[in-house]
Short mmCIF file of C-alpha atoms and ligand atoms in Angstrom, two decimals:
data_model
loop_
_atom_site.label_atom_id
_atom_site.label_comp_id
_atom_site.label_asym_id
_atom_site.label_seq_id
_atom_site.Cartn_x
_atom_site.Cartn_y
_atom_site.Cartn_z
CA MET A 1 -225.19 -135.29 76.15
CA GLN A 2 -222.19 -133.09 76.08
CA ARG A 3 -223.10 -129.28 75.87
CA LEU A 4 -220.80 -127.55 73.45
CA ALA A 5 -219.62 -124.03 74.31
CA PRO A 6 -220.77 -121.54 71.71
CA ALA A 7 -218.18 -120.60 69.06
CA LEU A 8 -215.81 -117.63 69.64
CA GLN A 9 -217.76 -114.47 68.64
CA ILE A 10 -215.43 -112.78 65.95
CA GLU A 11 -215.53 -109.30 64.23
CA ARG A 12 -213.54 -108.57 61.12
CA ASP A 13 -212.63 -104.72 60.53
CA ALA A 14 -214.52 -103.56 63.54
CA SER A 15 -214.76 -100.08 64.12
CA LEU A 16 -213.34 -99.00 67.36
CA ARG A 17 -215.08 -95.48 67.28
CA ALA A 18 -217.80 -96.43 69.65
CA HIS A 19 -215.33 -98.59 71.68
CA ASN A 20 -213.35 -95.53 73.07
CA THR A 21 -214.52 -92.60 75.00
CA PHE A 22 -212.51 -90.05 72.70
CA GLY A 23 -214.43 -91.12 70.26
CA LEU A 24 -211.59 -91.54 67.85
CA PRO A 25 -211.50 -93.23 64.49
CA ALA A 26 -209.73 -96.66 64.33
CA VAL A 27 -210.46 -100.28 62.91
CA ALA A 28 -209.42 -103.68 64.65
CA ARG A 29 -208.55 -106.01 61.83
CA THR A 30 -209.91 -108.62 64.25
CA LEU A 31 -212.11 -108.35 67.36
CA VAL A 32 -212.96 -111.23 69.51
CA HIS A 33 -215.57 -110.80 72.11
CA ILE A 34 -214.54 -112.55 75.59
CA HIS A 35 -217.55 -113.95 77.45
CA SER A 36 -215.50 -116.09 79.78
CA ALA A 37 -211.95 -117.64 81.04
CA LEU A 38 -212.74 -120.43 78.76
CA ASP A 39 -213.03 -117.66 75.63
CA VAL A 40 -209.50 -116.52 76.64
CA ARG A 41 -208.25 -120.03 76.59
CA ARG A 42 -209.57 -120.74 73.02
CA VAL A 43 -207.93 -117.65 71.77
CA VAL A 44 -204.75 -119.01 73.11
CA ASP A 45 -205.46 -122.28 71.66
CA HIS A 46 -206.61 -120.80 68.10
CA PRO A 47 -204.58 -121.65 65.19
CA GLU A 48 -204.55 -118.18 63.77
CA TYR A 49 -204.79 -116.01 67.11
CA GLY A 50 -202.71 -117.88 69.65
CA ARG A 51 -199.44 -116.55 68.76
CA ALA A 52 -200.72 -113.28 67.33
CA PRO A 53 -200.10 -109.90 69.24
CA LYS A 54 -202.78 -108.86 71.46
CA LEU A 55 -204.77 -105.94 72.93
CA VAL A 56 -207.15 -106.32 75.90
CA LEU A 57 -209.86 -103.58 75.56
CA GLY A 58 -212.45 -102.58 78.29
CA GLY A 59 -214.49 -99.61 77.71
CA GLY A 60 -211.60 -97.68 76.00
CA SER A 61 -211.80 -94.93 78.47
CA ASN A 62 -208.11 -94.84 78.99
CA MET A 63 -206.79 -95.40 75.49
CA VAL A 64 -206.18 -93.04 72.41
CA PHE A 65 -205.95 -94.92 69.05
CA THR A 66 -203.89 -93.19 66.76
CA ARG A 67 -203.98 -95.83 64.06
CA ASP A 68 -205.61 -98.88 63.04
CA VAL A 69 -205.15 -101.85 65.31
CA ALA A 70 -203.27 -104.73 63.81
CA PRO A 71 -203.06 -107.06 66.98
CA VAL A 72 -205.95 -109.05 67.86
CA VAL A 73 -208.51 -106.95 70.08
CA LEU A 74 -210.09 -108.95 73.16
CA LYS A 75 -213.25 -107.14 74.06
CA MET A 76 -213.99 -107.95 77.74
CA ASP A 77 -217.64 -108.77 77.81
CA VAL A 78 -217.23 -111.05 80.96
CA ARG A 79 -220.39 -110.31 83.08
CA GLY A 80 -221.88 -111.16 86.43
CA ARG A 81 -221.69 -109.70 89.97
CA ARG A 82 -222.24 -111.62 93.47
CA LEU A 83 -221.48 -111.65 96.77
CA VAL A 84 -218.99 -114.09 97.72
CA GLU A 85 -218.69 -114.27 101.25
CA ALA A 86 -220.24 -111.88 104.10
CA ARG A 87 -217.48 -112.09 107.11
CA ASP A 88 -217.74 -110.07 110.05
CA ASP A 89 -215.10 -107.70 109.04
CA ALA A 90 -215.90 -107.26 105.46
CA PHE A 91 -218.33 -108.22 102.64
CA ILE A 92 -216.30 -109.79 99.82
CA VAL A 93 -217.89 -109.11 96.51
CA GLU A 94 -216.90 -110.27 92.77
CA ALA A 95 -217.60 -108.74 89.26
CA GLY A 96 -216.85 -109.93 85.85
CA ALA A 97 -214.09 -107.92 83.77
CA GLY A 98 -216.69 -106.57 81.26
CA GLU A 99 -219.09 -105.28 84.00
CA PRO A 100 -219.40 -101.33 83.57
CA TRP A 101 -217.67 -100.03 86.61
CA HIS A 102 -220.35 -97.42 87.63
CA GLU A 103 -223.14 -99.87 87.45
CA PHE A 104 -221.16 -102.25 89.70
CA VAL A 105 -220.69 -99.55 92.29
CA ALA A 106 -224.34 -98.52 92.16
CA TRP A 107 -225.05 -102.45 92.42
CA THR A 108 -222.93 -102.71 95.71
CA LEU A 109 -224.85 -99.97 97.40
CA ASP A 110 -228.40 -101.13 96.30
CA ASN A 111 -227.41 -104.53 97.93
CA GLY A 112 -225.99 -103.15 101.31
CA PHE A 113 -222.43 -103.32 100.69
CA PRO A 114 -220.96 -99.83 100.74
CA GLY A 115 -217.24 -98.88 100.36
CA LEU A 116 -216.92 -98.24 96.68
CA GLU A 117 -218.97 -94.91 96.83
CA ASN A 118 -215.99 -92.59 96.37
CA LEU A 119 -215.12 -94.08 92.93
CA ALA A 120 -218.63 -93.70 91.55
CA LEU A 121 -218.89 -92.42 87.89
CA ILE A 122 -215.50 -93.62 86.77
CA PRO A 123 -216.08 -94.65 83.17
CA GLY A 124 -214.94 -98.20 82.03
CA THR A 125 -215.04 -101.68 83.19
CA VAL A 126 -214.35 -103.57 86.25
CA GLY A 127 -211.45 -105.46 84.78
CA ALA A 128 -209.70 -102.43 83.76
CA SER A 129 -209.93 -101.06 87.47
CA PRO A 130 -206.89 -102.63 88.89
CA VAL A 131 -204.81 -102.13 85.93
CA GLN A 132 -204.11 -98.30 86.62
CA ASN A 133 -205.32 -98.64 90.43
CA ILE A 134 -208.05 -96.35 89.59
CA GLY A 135 -208.75 -93.49 92.52
CA ALA A 136 -210.58 -90.70 93.05
CA TYR A 137 -212.01 -88.55 96.32
CA GLY A 138 -209.37 -90.18 98.74
CA VAL A 139 -210.02 -93.90 97.54
CA GLU A 140 -208.05 -95.91 95.40
CA LEU A 141 -209.05 -99.31 94.16
CA LYS A 142 -206.31 -100.99 96.01
CA ASP A 143 -208.02 -99.77 99.38
CA ARG A 144 -210.72 -102.21 98.60
CA PHE A 145 -209.04 -104.93 96.65
CA GLU A 146 -209.29 -108.72 97.72
CA SER A 147 -208.06 -110.59 94.63
CA LEU A 148 -208.20 -111.03 91.05
CA SER A 149 -208.48 -114.16 88.38
CA THR A 150 -206.14 -113.76 85.38
CA VAL A 151 -205.71 -116.08 82.32
CA ASP A 152 -202.18 -116.09 80.95
CA LEU A 153 -202.07 -115.22 77.35
CA VAL A 154 -199.28 -117.62 76.31
CA THR A 155 -200.09 -120.48 78.30
CA GLY A 156 -203.66 -120.26 78.83
CA ARG A 157 -203.40 -121.11 82.60
CA SER A 158 -205.73 -119.26 85.14
CA VAL A 159 -204.03 -117.59 88.06
CA THR A 160 -205.33 -116.04 91.17
CA LEU A 161 -203.47 -112.75 92.33
CA ASP A 162 -203.38 -111.08 95.72
CA ALA A 163 -202.84 -107.17 96.37
CA ARG A 164 -198.93 -107.74 96.82
CA THR A 165 -198.25 -109.41 93.47
CA CYS A 166 -200.55 -106.72 91.66
CA ALA A 167 -197.97 -104.37 93.09
CA PHE A 168 -200.31 -101.39 92.98
CA GLY A 169 -199.02 -97.78 92.78
CA TYR A 170 -200.16 -94.43 91.90
CA ARG A 171 -202.14 -95.11 88.77
CA ASP A 172 -199.99 -98.00 88.42
CA SER A 173 -200.06 -101.89 88.94
CA VAL A 174 -198.13 -105.06 87.37
CA PHE A 175 -200.42 -104.88 84.50
CA LYS A 176 -198.89 -101.76 83.30
CA GLN A 177 -195.35 -102.86 83.77
CA GLU A 178 -193.23 -104.34 80.84
CA GLY A 179 -190.23 -106.47 80.62
CA PHE A 180 -189.47 -109.28 83.50
CA GLY A 181 -191.95 -109.95 85.86
CA GLY A 182 -194.37 -107.08 84.46
CA LEU A 183 -197.77 -108.46 82.87
CA ALA A 184 -198.54 -105.66 80.48
CA GLY A 185 -200.20 -107.29 77.38
CA LYS A 186 -199.43 -110.97 78.97
CA SER A 187 -202.62 -111.63 80.84
CA VAL A 188 -206.32 -111.02 80.84
CA ILE A 189 -208.24 -110.22 83.88
CA THR A 190 -211.64 -112.01 83.95
CA HIS A 191 -212.86 -111.37 87.57
CA VAL A 192 -212.05 -109.00 90.25
CA ARG A 193 -213.01 -109.46 94.25
CA PHE A 194 -213.31 -106.56 96.44
CA ARG A 195 -213.13 -106.27 100.22
CA LEU A 196 -215.48 -104.14 101.54
CA PRO A 197 -215.03 -103.20 105.30
CA ARG A 198 -217.62 -103.59 108.08
CA PRO A 199 -218.49 -101.48 109.93
CA TRP A 200 -218.51 -99.23 107.05
CA GLN A 201 -216.60 -95.69 107.41
CA PRO A 202 -216.59 -92.88 105.11
CA VAL A 203 -213.90 -91.32 103.76
CA LEU A 204 -214.51 -87.53 103.52
CA GLY A 205 -211.21 -85.91 103.84
CA TYR A 206 -211.31 -84.56 100.28
CA LEU A 207 -211.80 -80.96 100.08
CA GLU A 208 -214.70 -81.16 97.99
CA LEU A 209 -216.62 -83.50 100.05
CA GLU A 210 -215.78 -81.43 103.15
CA ARG A 211 -217.47 -78.61 101.37
CA ARG A 212 -220.42 -80.33 100.67
CA MET A 213 -220.86 -81.11 104.46
CA GLN A 214 -220.50 -77.88 105.33
CA GLU A 215 -223.10 -76.65 102.62
CA THR A 216 -225.47 -79.24 103.58
CA GLY A 217 -224.99 -79.32 107.06
CA ASN A 218 -224.79 -82.89 107.02
CA THR A 219 -221.70 -84.06 108.74
CA ALA A 220 -222.49 -87.62 109.03
CA PRO A 221 -223.66 -88.92 105.31
CA ASP A 222 -224.37 -92.43 104.52
CA ALA A 223 -222.88 -94.02 101.70
CA ARG A 224 -225.62 -93.28 99.43
CA THR A 225 -225.31 -89.55 100.04
CA VAL A 226 -221.24 -89.70 99.46
CA PHE A 227 -222.24 -91.67 96.09
CA ASP A 228 -224.61 -88.61 95.14
CA TRP A 229 -222.40 -86.29 96.18
CA VAL A 230 -219.23 -87.64 94.19
CA CYS A 231 -221.57 -88.02 91.27
CA ASP A 232 -222.61 -84.52 91.31
CA ILE A 233 -219.07 -83.12 91.95
CA ARG A 234 -218.01 -85.10 88.93
CA ARG A 235 -220.53 -84.01 86.84
CA GLY A 236 -219.80 -80.43 87.42
CA LYS A 237 -216.21 -80.81 86.63
CA LEU A 238 -215.52 -83.49 83.85
CA PRO A 239 -217.32 -83.51 80.52
CA ASP A 240 -219.80 -86.26 79.80
CA TRP A 241 -217.75 -88.53 76.95
CA ARG A 242 -220.96 -89.19 75.31
CA GLU A 243 -220.93 -85.57 74.41
CA VAL A 244 -217.58 -84.56 74.51
CA GLY A 245 -215.01 -87.05 73.64
CA ASN A 246 -212.14 -87.52 76.33
CA ALA A 247 -210.31 -89.92 78.43
CA GLY A 248 -210.18 -87.82 81.85
CA SER A 249 -207.12 -86.86 83.30
CA PHE A 250 -204.73 -86.93 80.33
CA PHE A 251 -201.51 -86.68 82.34
CA LYS A 252 -200.68 -88.11 85.60
CA ASN A 253 -199.99 -85.67 88.60
CA PRO A 254 -196.06 -85.60 88.40
CA VAL A 255 -194.28 -86.28 92.09
CA VAL A 256 -191.32 -84.46 92.55
CA THR A 257 -188.65 -84.16 95.64
CA MET A 258 -189.07 -81.63 98.23
CA GLU A 259 -186.10 -79.75 96.91
CA GLN A 260 -187.47 -79.41 93.37
CA CYS A 261 -191.04 -78.55 94.80
CA ARG A 262 -189.05 -75.69 97.09
CA ASP A 263 -187.40 -74.45 93.84
CA ILE A 264 -190.69 -74.29 91.99
CA ILE A 265 -192.60 -72.29 94.58
CA GLY A 266 -189.69 -70.12 94.76
CA ARG A 267 -190.45 -69.03 91.19
CA ASP A 268 -194.33 -69.83 91.29
CA PRO A 269 -195.39 -69.59 94.94
CA GLU A 270 -199.09 -70.23 93.97
CA ILE A 271 -198.26 -73.86 92.67
CA VAL A 272 -201.08 -76.35 94.01
CA HIS A 273 -199.14 -79.21 95.48
CA TYR A 274 -199.66 -82.03 98.15
CA PRO A 275 -196.93 -83.50 100.47
CA LEU A 276 -196.81 -87.12 100.32
CA PRO A 277 -196.28 -89.49 103.37
CA ASP A 278 -192.63 -90.45 101.75
CA GLY A 279 -191.55 -86.96 101.72
CA SER A 280 -192.05 -86.34 98.08
CA VAL A 281 -194.36 -84.11 96.76
CA LYS A 282 -197.53 -84.46 94.32
CA LEU A 283 -197.79 -81.63 92.08
CA ALA A 284 -201.35 -80.88 90.42
CA ALA A 285 -200.70 -81.26 86.70
CA GLY A 286 -203.78 -79.49 85.78
CA TRP A 287 -202.27 -76.45 87.60
CA LEU A 288 -199.14 -76.75 85.64
CA ILE A 289 -200.92 -76.68 82.23
CA ASP A 290 -203.24 -74.01 83.20
CA ALA A 291 -200.34 -71.80 84.27
CA CYS A 292 -198.74 -72.22 80.90
CA GLY A 293 -201.93 -70.52 79.36
CA TRP A 294 -203.64 -73.91 77.78
CA LYS A 295 -207.13 -73.95 79.52
CA GLY A 296 -209.68 -73.70 76.65
CA LYS A 297 -207.15 -73.69 73.72
CA THR A 298 -207.69 -75.64 70.68
CA VAL A 299 -205.27 -77.30 68.39
CA GLY A 300 -206.75 -78.77 65.14
CA ARG A 301 -210.01 -80.42 66.17
CA ALA A 302 -208.44 -81.42 69.74
CA GLY A 303 -208.73 -78.96 72.46
CA VAL A 304 -208.20 -78.41 76.32
CA TYR A 305 -211.49 -78.31 78.35
CA GLU A 306 -212.58 -75.09 79.63
CA LYS A 307 -213.37 -76.09 83.09
CA GLN A 308 -210.49 -78.43 83.83
CA ALA A 309 -206.92 -78.03 82.02
CA LEU A 310 -206.00 -81.88 82.60
CA VAL A 311 -208.60 -83.07 80.40
CA LEU A 312 -207.98 -83.16 76.50
CA VAL A 313 -211.02 -83.06 74.65
CA ASN A 314 -212.32 -84.13 71.20
CA ARG A 315 -213.76 -80.95 69.45
CA GLY A 316 -215.56 -82.96 66.95
CA GLY A 317 -214.00 -85.47 64.26
CA ALA A 318 -210.36 -85.34 66.01
CA SER A 319 -207.98 -87.99 64.92
CA GLY A 320 -205.72 -89.66 67.49
CA ALA A 321 -202.74 -88.06 65.90
CA GLU A 322 -204.09 -84.58 66.74
CA VAL A 323 -205.09 -85.31 70.35
CA VAL A 324 -201.20 -86.43 70.59
CA THR A 325 -199.63 -83.30 68.74
CA LEU A 326 -201.54 -80.97 71.52
CA ALA A 327 -200.46 -83.40 74.18
CA ARG A 328 -196.95 -83.13 73.12
CA ALA A 329 -197.07 -79.54 72.71
CA ILE A 330 -198.43 -79.04 76.08
CA GLN A 331 -195.49 -81.41 77.52
CA GLU A 332 -193.17 -79.02 75.83
CA SER A 333 -194.29 -75.80 77.43
CA VAL A 334 -194.71 -77.42 81.00
CA TYR A 335 -191.00 -78.79 80.48
CA GLY A 336 -189.96 -75.49 79.25
CA ARG A 337 -191.67 -73.40 82.26
CA PHE A 338 -190.99 -75.76 85.12
CA GLY A 339 -188.55 -78.25 83.93
CA ILE A 340 -191.17 -81.13 84.50
CA ARG A 341 -192.05 -84.05 82.00
CA LEU A 342 -195.76 -84.77 82.21
CA GLU A 343 -196.58 -88.43 81.71
CA PRO A 344 -199.88 -89.36 79.82
CA GLU A 345 -202.04 -91.24 81.75
CA PRO A 346 -203.80 -93.27 78.76
CA LEU A 347 -202.45 -95.79 76.83
CA ILE A 348 -201.55 -94.58 73.40
CA ILE A 349 -201.67 -97.01 70.53
C1 LIG B 1 -214.44 -88.81 82.00
C2 LIG B 1 -213.53 -89.79 82.59
C3 LIG B 1 -213.21 -89.55 83.82
C4 LIG B 1 -212.19 -90.42 84.22
N1 LIG B 1 -211.76 -90.42 85.61
C5 LIG B 1 -211.14 -91.12 86.43
C6 LIG B 1 -210.91 -91.25 87.82
O1 LIG B 1 -211.53 -90.47 88.41
N2 LIG B 1 -209.87 -92.11 88.14
C7 LIG B 1 -209.31 -93.04 87.61
O2 LIG B 1 -208.37 -93.67 87.93
N3 LIG B 1 -209.43 -93.11 86.17
C8 LIG B 1 -210.42 -92.17 85.42
N4 LIG B 1 -210.54 -92.16 84.01
C9 LIG B 1 -209.90 -93.27 83.62
C10 LIG B 1 -210.50 -94.54 82.97
O3 LIG B 1 -211.79 -94.40 83.41
C11 LIG B 1 -209.95 -95.73 84.17
O4 LIG B 1 -208.61 -95.88 83.77
C12 LIG B 1 -210.80 -96.89 83.85
O5 LIG B 1 -210.43 -97.92 84.69
C13 LIG B 1 -210.37 -97.55 82.34
O6 LIG B 1 -211.50 -98.75 82.10
P1 LIG B 1 -211.69 -99.19 80.67
O7 LIG B 1 -212.51 -100.38 80.68
O8 LIG B 1 -212.40 -97.91 79.94
O9 LIG B 1 -210.08 -99.65 80.02
P2 LIG B 1 -209.64 -99.55 78.70
O10 LIG B 1 -209.30 -98.07 78.48
O11 LIG B 1 -210.13 -100.29 77.63
O12 LIG B 1 -208.02 -100.08 78.98
C14 LIG B 1 -207.13 -99.48 79.70
C15 LIG B 1 -205.91 -100.29 80.01
O13 LIG B 1 -206.29 -101.39 80.48
C16 LIG B 1 -206.13 -102.71 79.92
N5 LIG B 1 -207.40 -103.62 80.24
C17 LIG B 1 -208.45 -103.30 80.33
N6 LIG B 1 -209.29 -104.44 80.65
C18 LIG B 1 -208.24 -105.44 80.81
C19 LIG B 1 -208.35 -106.73 81.49
N7 LIG B 1 -209.73 -106.99 81.74
N8 LIG B 1 -207.29 -107.70 81.79
C20 LIG B 1 -206.28 -106.54 81.71
N9 LIG B 1 -205.93 -105.48 80.92
C21 LIG B 1 -207.24 -104.82 80.74
C22 LIG B 1 -206.02 -102.65 78.71
O14 LIG B 1 -205.13 -103.28 77.79
C23 LIG B 1 -205.50 -100.90 78.98
O15 LIG B 1 -204.08 -101.41 79.01
C24 LIG B 1 -211.59 -91.21 83.69
C25 LIG B 1 -211.95 -91.57 82.23
C26 LIG B 1 -212.69 -90.40 81.82
C27 LIG B 1 -213.10 -90.82 80.19
#
């Protein structure tokens, strides 16, 4: 007897407040829970939703909703984690797009597959991790990436992509690119595979991790210790979005030429900057915002976090429009003082 796949799980007029870490109010006219690649294909073949615009939603930790959402929302609930292969040079592990990222990182450590510990406690889902090539404490997703599976939102075809095709950059990938060749809004990531090198080597070059080594006298921490340090450092620096709504860093760190940087240093010798291998220089966006006097400020019901000027927060009951108004005011004052245009990191809808 043939077993029928369960029907698509569809919600009408679904509140998105609990589906975004800023806690912003918005309603999705149609929200479809995606549990598998087959569910994506069934949406593509659906008489009503097949041709409709779509928005893929993970944990909503990198989104700012400024209005209700007319496109069909595909809420990623694909679960499952497994060891695909234990090679001599690496463990290959895979997770479904809807797996919570931090729980997945903890699972890899619990099962003896270290390598993702520097990326602990980043909110959101596994499926979104390649979209902006998440990074923290000296490691980016691309450093641990093997391949991913997608389903095309027009043809319903499944495709496996390697790192080259994903075109990872600083908080960037082909999934953020629009136009020819870009995949923004065109495909859904259903599974991601990671390559965790053997033997494991810790990544400890980040200033705050070096400080931990000095403080504890532990200069050869194991992966679990690095995980604990990263969680501890992050808890001290970033607000818990369950208590204070936010989307993490609101702006990307701008990258400028060495000449531009020298010009700014001439006027502001204190500016925090990091030379990059290609000769350009990354400036600390949080420092630029702080220098313009924004830290701790409140505009309407949105504000700038007291401990880190790069994080905008919901002071309670804020709308997306209030958050965007504050973000624009910050952009204008940074441009006015430094001549640098800050680019928002989250997707603004
Ligand atoms: C407190 C806090 C701290 C943070 N710290 C960091 C950090 O250290 N480093 C960092 O890089 N980021 C950080 N972030 C940002 C955020 O957590 C990451 O970008 C995360 O990967 C987003 O996951 P998500 O599931 O919430 O994605 P969402 O916000 O739901 O979506 C983000 C984008 O990805 C797309 N997308 C989501 N899932 C899929 C899928 N399966 N297929 C195709 N497209 C998809 C969406 O359409 C959207 O364009 C932080 C956020 C918060 C709130």
